[in-house]
Coordinates of C-alpha atoms in Angstrom, one line a residue:
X120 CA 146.9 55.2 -111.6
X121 CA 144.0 53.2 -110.1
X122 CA 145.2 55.1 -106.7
X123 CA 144.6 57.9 -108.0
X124 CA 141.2 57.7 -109.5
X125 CA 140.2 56.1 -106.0
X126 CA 141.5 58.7 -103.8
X127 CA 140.0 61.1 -106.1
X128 CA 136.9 59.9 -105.3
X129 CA 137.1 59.4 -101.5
X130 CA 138.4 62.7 -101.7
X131 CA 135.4 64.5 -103.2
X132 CA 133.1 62.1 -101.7
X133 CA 134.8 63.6 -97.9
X134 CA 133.1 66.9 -99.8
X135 CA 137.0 68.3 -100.2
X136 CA 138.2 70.4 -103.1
X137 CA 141.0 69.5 -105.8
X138 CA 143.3 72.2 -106.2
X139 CA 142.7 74.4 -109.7
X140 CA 146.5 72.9 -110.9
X141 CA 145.3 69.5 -110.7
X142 CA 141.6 69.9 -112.5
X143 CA 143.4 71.5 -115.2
X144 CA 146.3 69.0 -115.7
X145 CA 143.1 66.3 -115.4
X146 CA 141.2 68.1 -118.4
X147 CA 144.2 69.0 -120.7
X148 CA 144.9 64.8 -120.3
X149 CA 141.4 64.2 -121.1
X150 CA 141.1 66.2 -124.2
X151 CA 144.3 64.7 -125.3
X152 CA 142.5 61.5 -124.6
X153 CA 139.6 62.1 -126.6
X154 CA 141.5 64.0 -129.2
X155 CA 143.3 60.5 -130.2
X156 CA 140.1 59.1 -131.1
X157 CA 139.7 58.4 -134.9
X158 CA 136.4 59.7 -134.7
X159 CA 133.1 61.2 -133.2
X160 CA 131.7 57.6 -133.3
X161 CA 133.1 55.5 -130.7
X162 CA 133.1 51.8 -132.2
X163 CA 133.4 49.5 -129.1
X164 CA 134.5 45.8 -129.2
X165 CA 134.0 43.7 -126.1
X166 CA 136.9 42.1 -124.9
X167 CA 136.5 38.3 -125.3
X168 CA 135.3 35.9 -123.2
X169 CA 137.0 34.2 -120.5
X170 CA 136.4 30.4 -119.9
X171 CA 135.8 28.6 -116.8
X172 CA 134.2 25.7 -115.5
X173 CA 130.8 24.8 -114.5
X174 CA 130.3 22.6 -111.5
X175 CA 130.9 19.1 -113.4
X176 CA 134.1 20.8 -114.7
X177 CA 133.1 21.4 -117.9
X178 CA 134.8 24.0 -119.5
X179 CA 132.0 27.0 -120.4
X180 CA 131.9 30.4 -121.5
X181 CA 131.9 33.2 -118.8
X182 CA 129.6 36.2 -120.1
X183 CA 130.9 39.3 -120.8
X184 CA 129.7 42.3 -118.9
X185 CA 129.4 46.3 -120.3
X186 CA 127.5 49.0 -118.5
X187 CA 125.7 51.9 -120.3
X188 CA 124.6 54.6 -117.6
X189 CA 123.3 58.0 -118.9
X190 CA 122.2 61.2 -117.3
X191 CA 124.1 61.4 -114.3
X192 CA 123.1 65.2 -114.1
X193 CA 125.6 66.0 -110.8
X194 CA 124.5 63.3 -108.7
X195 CA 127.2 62.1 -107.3
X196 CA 126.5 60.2 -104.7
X197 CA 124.3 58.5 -107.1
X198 CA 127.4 57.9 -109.4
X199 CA 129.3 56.3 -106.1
X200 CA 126.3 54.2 -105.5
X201 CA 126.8 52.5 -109.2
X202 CA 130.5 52.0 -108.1
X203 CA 129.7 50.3 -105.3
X204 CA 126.7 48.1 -106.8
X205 CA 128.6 47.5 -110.0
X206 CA 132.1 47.8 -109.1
X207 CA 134.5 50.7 -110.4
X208 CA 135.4 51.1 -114.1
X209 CA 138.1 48.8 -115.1
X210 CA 139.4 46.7 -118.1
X211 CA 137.2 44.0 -116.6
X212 CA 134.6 46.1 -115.9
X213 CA 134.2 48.7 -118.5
X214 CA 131.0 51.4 -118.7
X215 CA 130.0 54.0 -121.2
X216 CA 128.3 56.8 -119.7
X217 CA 126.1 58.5 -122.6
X218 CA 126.0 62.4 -121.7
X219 CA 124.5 64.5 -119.4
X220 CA 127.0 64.2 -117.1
X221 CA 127.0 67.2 -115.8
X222 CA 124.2 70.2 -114.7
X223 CA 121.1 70.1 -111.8
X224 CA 122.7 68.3 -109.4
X225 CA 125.1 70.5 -107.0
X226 CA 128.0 67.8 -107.3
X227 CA 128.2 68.2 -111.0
X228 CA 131.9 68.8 -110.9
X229 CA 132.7 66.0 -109.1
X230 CA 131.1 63.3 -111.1
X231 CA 132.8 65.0 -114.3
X232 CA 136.1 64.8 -112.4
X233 CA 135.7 61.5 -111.0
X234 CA 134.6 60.2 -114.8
X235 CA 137.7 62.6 -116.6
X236 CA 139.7 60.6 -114.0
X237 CA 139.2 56.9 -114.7
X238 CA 139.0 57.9 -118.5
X239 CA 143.0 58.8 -117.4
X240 CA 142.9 55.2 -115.7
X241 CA 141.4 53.0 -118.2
X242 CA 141.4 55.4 -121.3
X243 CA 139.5 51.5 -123.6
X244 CA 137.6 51.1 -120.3
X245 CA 135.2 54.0 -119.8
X246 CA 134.0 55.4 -122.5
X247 CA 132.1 58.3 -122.8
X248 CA 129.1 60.4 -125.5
X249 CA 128.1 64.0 -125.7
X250 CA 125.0 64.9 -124.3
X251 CA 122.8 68.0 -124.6
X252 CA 124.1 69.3 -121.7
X253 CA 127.9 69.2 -122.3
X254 CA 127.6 72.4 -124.4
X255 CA 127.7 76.3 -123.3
X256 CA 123.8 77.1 -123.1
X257 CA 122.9 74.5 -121.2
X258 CA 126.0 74.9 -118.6
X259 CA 125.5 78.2 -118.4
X260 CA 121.3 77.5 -117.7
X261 CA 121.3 74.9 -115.8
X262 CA 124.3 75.4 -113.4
X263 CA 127.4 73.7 -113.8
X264 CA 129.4 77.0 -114.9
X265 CA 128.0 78.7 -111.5
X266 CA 129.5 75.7 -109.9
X267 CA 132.7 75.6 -111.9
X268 CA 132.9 79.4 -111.1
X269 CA 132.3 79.3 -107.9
X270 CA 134.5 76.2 -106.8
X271 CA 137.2 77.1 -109.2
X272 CA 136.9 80.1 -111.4
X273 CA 135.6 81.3 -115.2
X274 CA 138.8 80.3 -117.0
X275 CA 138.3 76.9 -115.8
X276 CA 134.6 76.8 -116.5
X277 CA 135.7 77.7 -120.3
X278 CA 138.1 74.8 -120.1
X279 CA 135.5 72.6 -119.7
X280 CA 133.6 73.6 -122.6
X281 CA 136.1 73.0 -124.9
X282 CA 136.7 69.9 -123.7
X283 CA 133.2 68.8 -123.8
X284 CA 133.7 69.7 -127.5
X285 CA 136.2 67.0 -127.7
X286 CA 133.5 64.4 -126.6
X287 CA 132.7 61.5 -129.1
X288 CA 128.9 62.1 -130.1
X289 CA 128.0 58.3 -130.4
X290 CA 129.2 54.9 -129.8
X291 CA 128.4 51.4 -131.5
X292 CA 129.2 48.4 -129.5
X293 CA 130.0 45.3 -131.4
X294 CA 128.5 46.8 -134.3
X295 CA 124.9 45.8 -132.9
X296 CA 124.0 48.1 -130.6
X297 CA 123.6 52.3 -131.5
X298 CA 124.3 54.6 -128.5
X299 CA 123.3 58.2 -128.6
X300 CA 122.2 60.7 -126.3
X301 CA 118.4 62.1 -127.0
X302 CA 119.7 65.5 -127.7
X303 CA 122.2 67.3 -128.9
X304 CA 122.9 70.7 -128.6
X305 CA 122.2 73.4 -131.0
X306 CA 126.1 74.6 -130.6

């Protein structure tokens, strides 16, 4: 629920942990989420445009809104700071995040949580690509499976690599604009 993904986030942002139970049931529903998908392209339509009226009561178009972030590498507070500024993912407020989500921050595991979580919420709302460093080297040199490990333990760690695997590669909204992450990994 929308709760949910909100107490989530107050809750890591209060610097508390979520119980191993709970991360797992989060990742197993976000591989299932990704695993729907027809493809590793994501082809995002924006959802149409509302109407309103201007000041002299003319009836006008209201602009649509979508927000592409990438490379939140672990900042979290960073990530919280986008909320706030742009408002939380929603169908009226949708976002694709483009890789690189994780890794040099030390709060990499809860912006991959927070993310996983409103992909739960609003699974045509947030969308998300692969980046580099959603693969094993890069986790492995750059710290988010010391930090998995260390908050949670291996097995989890190895849970999020294969669902990282399950992440869509690229996206293509409206069939005008090309979305990819810089770099991909080797494996």
């Amino acid at each position: 629920t929308p709760e949910f993904a909100r107490e989530l986030m107050e809750h890591l942002r209060d610097q508390k942990r979520l119980h191993k139970r709970y991360v797992v049931q989060i990742l197993l529903g976000v591989r299932d989420n990704f695993d729907s998908l027809p493809s590793s392209l994501l082809e995002l339509e924006l959802s149409p445009s509302a109407t309103g009226l201007d000041e002299d009561g003319d009836e006008v178009e209201a602009g649509r809104k979508f927000t592409v972030c990438g490379d939140v590498h672990g900042q979290f507070y960073d990530l919280l700071n986008i909320f706030d500024l742009n408002g939380v993912p929603s169908e009226s407020n949708p976002y694709l995040f483009n890789g690189d989500f994780v890794d040099r921050g030390s709060f990499s595991l809860e912006v991959i949580l927070t993310l996983f979580a409103y992909k739960l919420v609003y699974p045509s709302a947030l969308h998300m690509t692969r980046g580099n460093h959603e693969s094993k080297n890069m986790t492995k040199i750059y710290g988010f499976e010391g930090e998995v490990k260390h908050k949670l333990d291996a097995d989890v760690a190895r849970l999020f690599l294969v669902v990282f695997s399950h992440i869509p590669l690229c996206a293509c909204i409206e069939s005008k604009v090309f979305v990819a992450h810089g770099g991909l990994a080797s494996t």
